């Protein structure tokens, strides 16, 4: 004799129905939202490969014209050209390896490795921002060990006359493209620009610029060439450092500039 009441049977079927409904909703959500996530991932990988190939072929016009609008507000095409000159791996790499690609709905951080014919490997980090359905170039950091400071012929390493006349640093630059110096910079500033003014005899002298957070000793750095002025006036290269994910660390900081011949100069500022 069946001792289960009709009400008990109904309750069991209701429970099973609810469980089945939850599973169906979860499956549909995975298909829809997971599909969008994977679609973005494929697009990010494709844009990363495209931009690297454009650097290798020297197609800076294409990179700049298709870059994020915020990048174009604060940077010039020559900044891309200078990056390629300072980091020759961008034009000489023979293979690329993608390490990680993290993204949300608006931004993506891609990390990978460039390898040249001599098997020299250089890590890089590319930042992309999403505009509509497209991912746009915003920044590229190359983690090479200051290669421009290791050669003499093209960097003026033996130019003992090279000196640093002035350093300017701030979150904006003027109509001439020079950084506007600020004693205090907001922690949320999208970029910090550094202009280095020199006098030199060699056609090109490499300058290494390092931003150092005093309290922790944490630092980021770039190396770029400074080319001799044709007018005889002082001349410079503008460096751009992109805001970290968690904003600039607050407190006292300093800019440390070192030329290829070892000449060094510093500039202090504070982040609030």
XYZ file of C-alpha atoms in Angstrom:
272
model
C 0.000 0.000 0.000
C 1.418 3.408 -1.020
C 1.683 5.557 2.067
C 2.849 8.684 0.205
C 0.174 11.330 0.146
C -0.755 13.210 -3.038
C 0.531 16.359 -1.364
C 3.905 14.710 -0.736
C 4.200 13.658 -4.389
C 3.348 17.161 -5.526
C 6.025 18.667 -3.268
C 8.691 16.313 -4.631
C 7.839 17.192 -8.227
C 7.886 20.901 -7.378
C 11.346 20.555 -5.884
C 12.620 18.619 -8.903
C 11.084 21.218 -11.193
C 12.805 24.059 -9.364
C 16.163 22.285 -9.501
C 15.760 21.603 -13.212
C 14.803 25.235 -13.800
C 17.878 26.490 -11.979
C 20.114 24.196 -14.028
C 18.556 25.375 -17.278
C 18.991 29.049 -16.335
C 22.591 28.435 -15.301
C 23.306 26.630 -18.575
C 21.754 29.387 -20.663
C 23.677 32.037 -18.696
C 26.920 30.170 -19.273
C 26.226 29.925 -22.993
C 25.301 33.581 -23.351
C 27.683 35.353 -20.988
C 30.460 32.815 -21.262
C 30.239 33.101 -25.016
C 30.620 36.880 -24.814
C 33.595 36.488 -22.487
C 35.276 34.035 -24.836
C 34.474 36.283 -27.792
C 36.227 39.188 -26.042
C 39.167 36.943 -25.240
C 39.588 35.979 -28.890
C 39.327 39.625 -29.959
C 41.928 40.679 -27.374
C 44.363 38.004 -28.535
C 43.855 39.034 -32.151
C 44.397 42.744 -31.396
C 47.531 41.957 -29.378
C 48.981 39.989 -32.307
C 48.000 42.707 -34.791
C 49.633 45.525 -32.815
C 52.844 43.546 -32.316
C 52.998 42.821 -36.046
C 52.466 46.545 -36.767
C 55.366 47.442 -34.478
C 57.554 44.882 -36.255
C 56.716 46.269 -39.709
C 57.041 49.876 -38.557
C 53.397 50.663 -39.297
C 53.096 53.278 -36.540
C 50.383 55.168 -38.425
C 48.053 52.185 -38.126
C 48.732 51.735 -34.412
C 48.245 55.421 -33.645
C 45.164 55.963 -35.805
C 43.359 52.994 -34.239
C 44.518 53.676 -30.665
C 42.295 54.577 -27.730
C 41.216 58.257 -27.860
C 42.722 58.892 -24.418
C 46.084 57.635 -25.656
C 45.978 60.058 -28.583
C 45.168 62.949 -26.254
C 48.389 62.444 -24.326
C 50.736 60.868 -26.879
C 52.110 61.391 -30.350
C 52.982 58.930 -33.090
C 56.647 59.724 -32.477
C 56.290 58.241 -28.984
C 55.584 54.876 -30.622
C 58.552 55.333 -32.950
C 60.825 56.201 -30.016
C 59.662 53.113 -28.138
C 60.595 50.905 -31.108
C 64.011 52.591 -31.351
C 64.669 52.132 -27.654
C 63.436 48.539 -27.622
C 64.647 46.945 -30.873
C 63.093 43.612 -29.873
C 59.812 45.113 -31.165
C 61.138 45.061 -34.720
C 63.468 42.050 -34.518
C 61.405 39.439 -32.664
C 60.889 36.139 -34.458
C 58.178 34.673 -32.234
C 55.706 35.689 -29.534
C 54.303 33.771 -26.580
C 51.134 34.872 -24.797
C 51.410 34.308 -21.036
C 48.194 35.770 -19.614
C 45.275 37.900 -20.778
C 43.005 39.322 -18.085
C 40.020 41.505 -18.887
C 36.698 42.865 -17.725
C 34.043 44.728 -19.699
C 36.209 47.788 -20.354
C 39.914 46.968 -20.120
C 42.360 44.155 -20.820
C 45.917 43.462 -19.703
C 47.933 41.142 -21.919
C 51.299 39.748 -20.825
C 53.631 37.839 -23.078
C 57.186 37.249 -24.237
C 58.999 38.353 -27.399
C 61.855 36.140 -28.610
C 64.472 37.096 -31.210
C 66.696 34.970 -33.445
C 69.356 34.665 -30.730
C 66.697 33.320 -28.325
C 66.827 36.499 -26.241
C 63.461 36.723 -24.463
C 61.825 39.974 -23.394
C 58.567 40.187 -21.357
C 55.973 42.779 -22.327
C 52.652 44.054 -20.998
C 50.017 45.572 -23.291
C 46.986 47.485 -22.031
C 43.833 47.699 -24.177
C 40.562 49.546 -23.639
C 37.227 48.600 -25.143
C 35.390 51.148 -27.270
C 32.078 49.847 -28.561
C 32.815 46.344 -29.817
C 36.487 47.015 -30.551
C 39.585 46.829 -28.362
C 41.955 49.802 -28.637
C 45.674 50.139 -27.928
C 46.514 52.199 -24.820
C 50.025 51.310 -23.674
C 52.907 48.883 -24.116
C 55.579 48.280 -21.488
C 58.729 46.373 -22.453
C 60.675 44.769 -19.620
C 64.069 44.544 -21.328
C 67.097 45.173 -19.144
C 67.868 48.638 -20.459
C 69.383 47.390 -23.748
C 70.033 50.928 -24.987
C 72.601 51.432 -22.212
C 74.689 48.427 -23.221
C 75.966 49.608 -26.610
C 78.271 52.508 -27.456
C 77.807 53.387 -31.123
C 74.178 54.475 -31.083
C 73.707 55.695 -27.521
C 76.639 58.009 -26.873
C 77.814 55.923 -23.928
C 81.316 57.343 -24.381
C 80.024 60.924 -24.661
C 81.524 62.319 -21.456
C 80.187 65.772 -22.333
C 76.512 64.749 -22.076
C 74.746 66.405 -19.152
C 71.196 66.623 -17.827
C 70.120 70.263 -17.847
C 66.550 69.876 -16.614
C 63.858 67.352 -15.659
C 60.155 68.109 -15.824
C 57.420 65.783 -14.551
C 53.638 66.007 -14.225
C 50.328 64.573 -15.419
C 50.113 66.852 -18.493
C 52.301 68.399 -21.188
C 52.297 71.769 -22.952
C 51.776 72.737 -26.601
C 55.441 71.997 -27.350
C 55.088 68.463 -26.009
C 57.110 69.092 -22.834
C 55.896 67.751 -19.489
C 54.483 70.398 -17.154
C 56.194 70.102 -13.771
C 53.979 69.637 -10.711
C 55.113 69.291 -7.114
C 51.941 67.315 -6.346
C 50.309 64.716 -8.626
C 46.958 63.021 -8.029
C 47.053 59.283 -7.328
C 44.380 58.840 -10.016
C 46.332 60.633 -12.775
C 46.073 58.510 -15.929
C 49.729 59.111 -16.845
C 52.881 60.738 -15.536
C 54.988 62.453 -18.195
C 58.704 63.108 -17.830
C 60.719 65.386 -20.121
C 64.513 65.160 -19.983
C 66.557 68.069 -21.349
C 70.225 67.482 -22.148
C 73.280 68.890 -23.822
C 75.446 66.356 -25.653
C 78.038 65.918 -28.377
C 76.947 62.476 -29.590
C 74.044 62.276 -32.036
C 72.165 59.999 -29.651
C 72.425 59.454 -25.909
C 70.271 56.939 -24.057
C 68.423 58.101 -20.963
C 67.001 55.780 -18.332
C 64.110 57.283 -16.355
C 63.003 55.628 -13.130
C 60.012 56.562 -10.948
C 60.736 55.564 -7.352
C 58.266 55.454 -4.431
C 60.399 56.531 -1.464
C 58.664 54.593 1.336
C 58.616 51.202 -0.384
C 61.432 51.486 -2.907
C 59.055 50.216 -5.615
C 59.942 51.576 -9.026
C 59.163 51.488 -12.734
C 61.517 52.547 -15.492
C 61.935 53.186 -19.199
C 64.931 53.741 -21.474
C 64.658 55.941 -24.566
C 67.129 57.686 -26.893
C 67.649 61.453 -26.832
C 68.698 62.721 -30.250
C 71.064 65.629 -30.809
C 69.413 68.943 -31.605
C 70.040 70.306 -35.110
C 69.631 73.879 -33.840
C 72.176 73.664 -31.046
C 69.522 74.323 -28.395
C 68.834 71.951 -25.520
C 66.717 69.000 -26.551
C 64.657 66.334 -24.904
C 62.650 63.139 -25.041
C 59.250 62.792 -23.354
C 58.576 59.641 -21.370
C 55.066 58.431 -20.480
C 54.276 56.158 -17.539
C 50.751 54.704 -17.392
C 48.826 54.587 -14.095
C 48.992 51.197 -12.326
C 45.771 49.260 -11.791
C 45.590 50.326 -8.132
C 46.521 53.995 -8.798
C 49.861 55.655 -8.097
C 51.152 54.926 -4.558
C 50.630 57.948 -2.329
C 53.517 59.660 -0.607
C 56.907 61.013 -1.584
C 58.346 59.965 -4.937
C 61.302 60.885 -7.081
C 62.297 60.778 -10.728
C 65.816 59.427 -11.272
C 67.327 60.076 -14.705
C 70.584 58.381 -15.738
C 72.357 58.985 -19.043
C 74.402 56.335 -20.828
C 77.639 57.894 -19.526
C 76.441 57.536 -15.934
C 75.364 61.145 -15.326
C 72.402 61.202 -12.921
C 69.891 63.824 -11.804
C 66.762 63.594 -9.609
C 63.445 65.417 -9.233
C 61.187 65.024 -6.169
C 57.381 65.198 -6.128
C 54.493 63.939 -4.024
C 51.420 61.860 -4.848
C 48.171 62.658 -3.001
